[in-house]
Structure formats: structure tokens, C-alpha cells
Short mmCIF file of C-alpha atoms in Angstrom, two decimals:
data_model
loop_
_atom_site.label_atom_id
_atom_site.label_comp_id
_atom_site.label_asym_id
_atom_site.label_seq_id
_atom_site.Cartn_x
_atom_site.Cartn_y
_atom_site.Cartn_z
CA MET Q 1 -24.10 15.66 2.10
CA HIS Q 2 -20.61 16.92 2.87
CA LYS Q 3 -19.42 20.15 1.33
CA GLN Q 4 -17.58 19.35 -1.90
CA GLU Q 5 -14.18 20.72 -2.78
CA GLU Q 6 -13.15 21.43 -6.34
CA ARG Q 7 -11.82 18.29 -8.01
CA THR Q 8 -8.24 18.15 -9.27
CA GLN Q 9 -7.56 17.57 -12.95
CA ILE Q 10 -6.78 13.90 -12.36
CA GLN Q 11 -9.82 13.43 -10.12
CA GLU Q 12 -12.08 14.96 -12.77
CA ILE Q 13 -10.86 12.51 -15.43
CA ILE Q 14 -11.17 9.56 -13.05
CA TRP Q 15 -14.65 10.66 -12.06
CA GLN Q 16 -15.76 10.73 -15.70
CA ILE Q 17 -14.49 7.15 -16.12
CA MET Q 18 -16.60 6.11 -13.13
CA ARG Q 19 -19.63 7.89 -14.58
CA GLU Q 20 -19.26 5.75 -17.74
CA ILE Q 21 -19.02 2.50 -15.75
CA MET Q 22 -21.95 3.07 -13.40
CA PRO Q 23 -24.72 2.64 -16.04
CA VAL Q 24 -23.13 -0.63 -17.17
CA MET Q 25 -23.21 -1.94 -13.60
CA GLU Q 26 -26.88 -1.00 -13.34
CA LYS Q 27 -27.77 -2.42 -16.77
CA TYR Q 28 -26.35 -5.87 -15.97
CA ASN Q 29 -27.13 -5.81 -12.23
CA LEU Q 30 -23.48 -6.14 -11.25
CA LYS Q 31 -23.08 -5.15 -7.60
CA TYR Q 32 -19.86 -3.40 -6.62
CA PHE Q 33 -18.45 -1.93 -3.40
CA MET Q 34 -16.24 1.08 -2.78
CA LEU Q 35 -12.96 0.02 -1.20
CA GLY Q 36 -10.20 1.58 0.88
CA GLY Q 37 -9.63 5.27 0.33
CA THR Q 38 -12.69 5.56 -1.90
CA LEU Q 39 -14.97 4.34 0.90
CA LEU Q 40 -13.10 6.55 3.37
CA GLY Q 41 -13.55 9.53 1.08
CA ALA Q 42 -17.29 8.88 0.83
CA VAL Q 43 -17.69 8.69 4.62
CA ARG Q 44 -15.33 11.48 5.64
CA HIS Q 45 -15.49 13.88 2.67
CA GLY Q 46 -18.61 12.98 0.69
CA GLY Q 47 -16.39 12.26 -2.32
CA PHE Q 48 -12.71 12.15 -3.13
CA ILE Q 49 -10.20 12.54 -0.34
CA PRO Q 50 -8.87 15.96 -1.42
CA TRP Q 51 -5.27 14.73 -1.80
CA ASP Q 52 -6.15 11.34 -3.31
CA ASP Q 53 -6.02 10.52 -7.00
CA ASP Q 54 -7.80 7.23 -7.62
CA ILE Q 55 -11.01 5.24 -7.26
CA ASP Q 56 -10.97 1.62 -6.05
CA ILE Q 57 -14.00 -0.63 -6.35
CA GLY Q 58 -14.41 -4.32 -5.59
CA ILE Q 59 -16.70 -6.83 -7.28
CA ALA Q 60 -17.50 -10.33 -6.03
CA ARG Q 61 -15.58 -12.87 -8.11
CA GLU Q 62 -18.51 -14.24 -10.14
CA ASN Q 63 -19.68 -10.75 -11.08
CA TYR Q 64 -16.07 -9.63 -11.57
CA ASP Q 65 -15.64 -12.21 -14.33
CA LYS Q 66 -18.92 -11.09 -15.90
CA PHE Q 67 -17.80 -7.48 -15.69
CA LEU Q 68 -14.54 -8.24 -17.51
CA GLU Q 69 -16.48 -9.99 -20.27
CA ILE Q 70 -19.12 -7.30 -20.68
CA ILE Q 71 -17.37 -3.99 -20.11
CA PRO Q 72 -15.21 -3.84 -23.29
CA LYS Q 73 -18.39 -3.99 -25.38
CA GLU Q 74 -20.03 -1.15 -23.47
CA LEU Q 75 -17.24 1.41 -23.19
CA PRO Q 76 -16.66 4.37 -25.49
CA SER Q 77 -13.67 3.93 -27.80
CA TYR Q 78 -11.29 5.99 -25.67
CA LEU Q 79 -11.80 3.80 -22.57
CA LYS Q 80 -10.07 0.43 -22.46
CA LEU Q 81 -10.03 -2.53 -20.09
CA HIS Q 82 -6.54 -3.66 -19.01
CA THR Q 83 -5.89 -6.99 -17.28
CA TYR Q 84 -2.69 -8.75 -16.29
CA TRP Q 85 -3.08 -11.30 -19.09
CA ASP Q 86 -3.47 -8.85 -21.97
CA ASP Q 87 -0.63 -7.40 -24.05
CA SER Q 88 -0.64 -3.95 -22.45
CA TYR Q 89 1.88 -2.53 -19.98
CA HIS Q 90 -0.50 -3.53 -17.17
CA HIS Q 91 1.29 -5.89 -14.75
CA TYR Q 92 -1.02 -5.79 -11.73
CA TYR Q 93 -3.35 -8.63 -10.71
CA PHE Q 94 -6.39 -6.37 -10.47
CA SER Q 95 -7.91 -4.79 -13.57
CA ARG Q 96 -8.11 -1.20 -14.73
CA ILE Q 97 -10.35 0.90 -16.91
CA VAL Q 98 -8.06 3.44 -18.56
CA ASP Q 99 -8.71 6.68 -20.43
CA THR Q 100 -6.30 6.54 -23.37
CA ARG Q 101 -6.60 10.30 -23.96
CA HIS Q 102 -4.72 11.18 -20.77
CA GLU Q 103 -1.40 10.04 -19.31
CA LEU Q 104 0.39 9.98 -15.97
CA LYS Q 105 4.05 9.52 -15.14
CA ARG Q 106 4.47 7.12 -12.21
CA THR Q 107 7.62 7.94 -10.27
CA GLY Q 108 7.29 5.56 -7.29
CA SER Q 109 9.37 2.78 -8.87
CA THR Q 110 12.99 2.57 -9.92
CA ILE Q 111 11.93 2.88 -13.55
CA GLU Q 112 9.59 5.79 -14.27
CA ARG Q 113 6.75 4.77 -16.54
CA ILE Q 114 3.92 6.42 -18.43
CA GLU Q 115 0.42 5.06 -17.85
CA ASP Q 116 -3.08 6.11 -18.83
CA VAL Q 117 -5.35 7.69 -16.21
CA SER Q 118 -7.46 4.88 -14.75
CA ILE Q 119 -9.64 3.43 -12.00
CA ASP Q 120 -8.87 0.11 -10.29
CA ILE Q 121 -11.25 -2.86 -10.22
CA PHE Q 122 -10.51 -5.60 -7.65
CA PRO Q 123 -12.04 -9.09 -7.36
CA LEU Q 124 -13.48 -9.97 -3.95
CA ASP Q 125 -12.99 -13.60 -2.96
CA GLY Q 126 -14.11 -16.04 -0.29
CA MET Q 127 -11.88 -17.52 2.42
CA PRO Q 128 -12.14 -20.84 4.31
CA ASN Q 129 -14.59 -20.86 7.21
CA ASN Q 130 -12.35 -23.14 9.30
CA ALA Q 131 -9.77 -21.04 11.17
CA LEU Q 132 -6.88 -23.46 10.61
CA LEU Q 133 -7.62 -23.89 6.91
CA ARG Q 134 -7.92 -20.13 6.64
CA LYS Q 135 -4.44 -19.67 8.13
CA VAL Q 136 -2.98 -22.23 5.73
CA HIS Q 137 -4.68 -20.55 2.77
CA MET Q 138 -3.41 -17.15 3.90
CA MET Q 139 0.18 -18.43 4.06
CA ARG Q 140 -0.05 -19.92 0.57
CA LEU Q 141 -1.38 -16.64 -0.79
CA LEU Q 142 1.32 -14.61 0.96
CA TYR Q 143 4.03 -16.89 -0.42
CA ALA Q 144 2.68 -16.59 -3.97
CA ARG Q 145 2.42 -12.82 -3.64
CA MET Q 146 5.98 -12.63 -2.32
CA ARG Q 147 7.28 -14.65 -5.28
CA TYR Q 148 5.40 -12.40 -7.68
CA HIS Q 149 6.96 -9.31 -6.12
CA MET Q 150 10.40 -10.94 -6.19
CA ALA Q 151 9.97 -11.34 -9.94
CA THR Q 152 9.27 -7.62 -10.31
CA PHE Q 153 11.86 -6.18 -7.90
CA ASN Q 154 13.71 -4.53 -10.77
CA ARG Q 155 10.86 -2.01 -10.77
CA VAL Q 156 10.76 -1.45 -7.00
CA ASN Q 157 11.86 1.87 -5.52
CA LEU Q 158 13.83 1.12 -2.35
CA ASN Q 159 13.50 4.72 -1.14
CA ARG Q 160 9.72 5.00 -1.40
CA PRO Q 161 8.43 6.93 1.64
CA ASN Q 162 6.86 4.87 4.46
CA ARG Q 163 8.32 1.57 3.20
CA PRO Q 164 8.87 -0.69 6.27
CA ILE Q 165 12.48 -1.51 7.15
CA SER Q 166 11.68 -5.24 6.84
CA GLU Q 167 10.66 -4.72 3.20
CA ARG Q 168 13.80 -2.66 2.51
CA ILE Q 169 16.00 -5.48 3.83
CA ILE Q 170 14.23 -8.09 1.69
CA ILE Q 171 14.48 -5.88 -1.41
CA ILE Q 172 18.22 -5.34 -0.85
CA ILE Q 173 18.81 -9.09 -0.43
CA VAL Q 174 16.85 -9.94 -3.57
CA LYS Q 175 18.57 -7.27 -5.65
CA VAL Q 176 22.08 -8.16 -4.45
CA THR Q 177 21.68 -11.93 -4.81
CA GLY Q 178 19.61 -11.85 -7.99
CA LEU Q 179 16.89 -13.99 -6.42
CA GLY Q 180 13.73 -13.78 -8.45
CA THR Q 181 15.51 -12.54 -11.57
CA HIS Q 182 14.47 -15.59 -13.55
CA SER Q 183 11.02 -15.91 -11.98
CA ASP Q 184 7.97 -15.59 -14.18
CA ALA Q 185 5.77 -12.81 -12.74
CA ARG Q 186 2.86 -13.79 -15.00
CA GLN Q 187 3.04 -17.40 -13.78
CA TRP Q 188 2.90 -16.30 -10.15
CA LEU Q 189 -0.13 -14.13 -10.90
CA ASP Q 190 -1.74 -17.20 -12.48
CA ASN Q 191 -0.98 -19.14 -9.27
CA ILE Q 192 -2.54 -16.39 -7.17
CA ASP Q 193 -5.58 -16.44 -9.43
CA VAL Q 194 -6.07 -20.19 -8.91
CA LEU Q 195 -5.74 -19.84 -5.13
CA LEU Q 196 -8.15 -16.92 -4.86
CA ARG Q 197 -10.81 -18.74 -6.88
CA LYS Q 198 -10.73 -21.80 -4.60
CA TYR Q 199 -13.40 -20.61 -2.14
CA SER Q 200 -16.64 -19.06 -3.35
CA ILE Q 201 -18.11 -16.06 -1.59
CA GLU Q 202 -21.49 -17.80 -1.46
CA ASP Q 203 -20.06 -20.59 0.74
CA SER Q 204 -17.71 -18.38 2.77
CA ASN Q 205 -18.16 -16.33 5.92
CA TRP Q 206 -15.15 -14.16 5.07
CA ILE Q 207 -14.42 -11.91 2.09
CA VAL Q 208 -10.95 -10.69 1.09
CA ASN Q 209 -9.48 -8.19 -1.34
CA PHE Q 210 -6.10 -9.88 -1.16
CA MET Q 211 -4.34 -8.03 -3.95
CA GLY Q 212 -5.19 -4.64 -2.50
CA GLN Q 213 -2.60 -2.57 -0.68
CA TYR Q 214 -3.49 -3.91 2.78
CA LYS Q 215 -3.58 -7.67 2.03
CA PHE Q 216 -5.40 -9.38 4.94
CA LYS Q 217 -6.32 -6.10 6.61
CA GLU Q 218 -8.89 -6.18 3.81
CA MET Q 219 -10.34 -9.51 4.94
CA PHE Q 220 -13.67 -8.96 6.69
CA PRO Q 221 -16.68 -11.01 7.82
CA LYS Q 222 -19.12 -11.25 4.94
CA GLU Q 223 -21.83 -9.73 7.12
CA TRP Q 224 -19.87 -6.46 7.20
CA TYR Q 225 -20.51 -6.11 3.47
CA GLY Q 226 -24.12 -7.23 3.81
CA LYS Q 227 -26.34 -6.29 0.89
CA GLY Q 228 -24.53 -3.00 0.45
CA LYS Q 229 -25.48 0.58 1.21
CA MET Q 230 -25.52 3.77 -0.85
CA TYR Q 231 -23.20 6.62 0.14
CA ASP Q 232 -22.92 10.18 -1.15
CA PHE Q 233 -19.91 10.52 -3.41
CA GLU Q 234 -19.39 13.77 -5.30
CA ASP Q 235 -22.64 14.47 -7.17
CA VAL Q 236 -24.10 10.92 -7.06
CA GLN Q 237 -24.30 7.94 -4.71
CA LEU Q 238 -22.06 4.87 -4.86
CA MET Q 239 -22.41 1.45 -3.26
CA GLY Q 240 -20.32 0.52 -0.22
CA PRO Q 241 -20.34 -2.11 2.54
CA GLU Q 242 -23.07 -1.83 5.17
CA ASN Q 243 -20.73 -1.77 8.18
CA TYR Q 244 -18.35 0.94 7.00
CA ASP Q 245 -17.33 1.78 10.58
CA ALA Q 246 -15.93 -1.68 11.34
CA ILE Q 247 -14.14 -1.86 7.99
CA LEU Q 248 -12.58 1.60 8.12
CA THR Q 249 -11.58 1.17 11.76
CA ARG Q 250 -9.81 -2.10 10.89
CA GLN Q 251 -7.94 -0.41 8.06
CA TYR Q 252 -7.26 3.09 9.34
CA GLY Q 253 -7.92 3.26 13.09
CA ASP Q 254 -9.46 6.65 13.97
CA TYR Q 255 -10.46 7.22 10.36
CA MET Q 256 -12.44 10.44 10.85
CA VAL Q 257 -9.26 12.31 11.82
CA PRO Q 258 -7.24 13.16 8.67
CA PRO Q 259 -3.56 12.20 8.96
CA LYS Q 260 -0.90 14.87 9.41
CA ASN Q 261 1.19 13.26 6.67
CA LYS Q 262 -1.09 13.05 3.65
CA ASN Q 263 0.20 10.12 1.60
CA THR Q 264 -0.25 10.55 -2.12
CA HIS Q 265 0.66 8.32 -5.04
CA SER Q 266 3.94 9.19 -6.76
CA ILE Q 267 2.46 10.45 -10.02
CA LYS Q 268 2.63 13.47 -12.29
CA PHE Q 269 -0.04 14.47 -14.79
CA VAL Q 270 1.40 14.45 -18.33
CA LYS Q 271 -1.56 15.29 -20.54
#
């Protein structure tokens, strides 16, 4: 096991949320996988990336729906499930388990907002096996995601570090012209939901976490996930894909070399 560094205040709260969720996963036999920076942290650091401040896990769609149904009944009173269709401030497609006792100020958007400390839960979905159909499906998903983001551009921070110039141009055009102002963000998330549910993982050779940060860079052959594998993470073990090397290489390149510019989320701990 890698040598552990002391957890930050935010990491400690997030880790306690995860420790509450893990027994529920085991109780109901709901398999999950570490994703993105969480998987990278497990492989490279044996836990949190020292400068990171979240945990991302993915659950195959069928089990994801079961998880959303079960988890509110199993959580302590101070932990809440937030989804895009509830009445909370949550406007993301993926779901979150939040600790209502602690708050963060998110400063990466035009409008600063206060949110509870949380972990992110993403659905994993199947993709068409036929290459042409897969391309068509990808384009439909990208269009729906673009329209969703157009409907929320009033919250977008144009000056966020590392934002591609192409995105900056699109944001400027949308803001100046007012395109998307009258779009219904919730309706576009509903459209995305219908599209993502179209192909079951059981019948698919490809799995995608489309609403993650990397879009189709998080689409992998199902065999890369396999039956899952346990990895050291902090003081326990968490489930991740079997072929972590192929996945992390696709996402990060030479992933064992920490970047010189350590990207962090634009957040401040409030309480």
C-alpha cells in the first residue's frame, strides 16, 4: 500500500460519506467502480490525489436506478441524495450524496453558489456495437449535451483556467446573441436520460460515462471493466475496473507522472 498523506478537511468529510455508502452497496450487492481522478488516486497515491477534493464512482444503469431508490432509506439523517429532478439546487445530470452539515462555496462559475460537501455518483451506460450506429448515437448525445449547456450559460465562467478557446468562442456567441436563454435545461437533461438508457450494458460491448468531465474519453470496451478489481484507497479497498492501465492511459496519458500544474476545483470550504 502507498504511503498515505494526511487528508484535507474536505477530503475527510467526503471520505466519511463514502464510508457510509459502502455498507449499503455490500448489503444490496450493488457493484460500483471508481472513476477518473478517484481511480487515478487509488493507483498512483493509494487514496486521494493530495490536491483533489472529490470522489467519483460509477454504477451500471440498472444498479444505478436501484441505488437511487434504496439509498435514501439507508442514509443517516444528515446525508441526502440529490438528483437533477428533485427540488434542490442540484442541476447536474449525475447524482450526489451530500453532507448537509458542511458547505462549500463554488467559485468556478459566473455566479458563486453555496453547496453541501458531496460525492458524485454517475450512471454507466451501454453504447451501440455497430460502429456507424455508435457514431450517430454519439452525435445525438453531444447535441443534447450542448443544448443543455446552452441553457445554463448564465452560470458559466468564461475565464475558468484551461477552458479551450473553442469553448470560449461558443460561450461568447451564446451570451451575446441570447441563444439558449429560453431553453429548458431540465428538458434537455430528460432528453439525455432517454438517449443514455437506449442501449443496455448487458447487450453492449462498450460502456460510457457520458456526463462525466471527459465525455467520450470515458467510453471504454466493456472488457476493460471486467468483473472489477479491488484497489487500496486510504484505509480500505474500493472497486475499480480490471484494466486500469488502459483506462487511465486513455484519459491521462502518462498517468503515473503527476502534472506540473495541479488542477483543483474552484471551491472554498465554508463550514
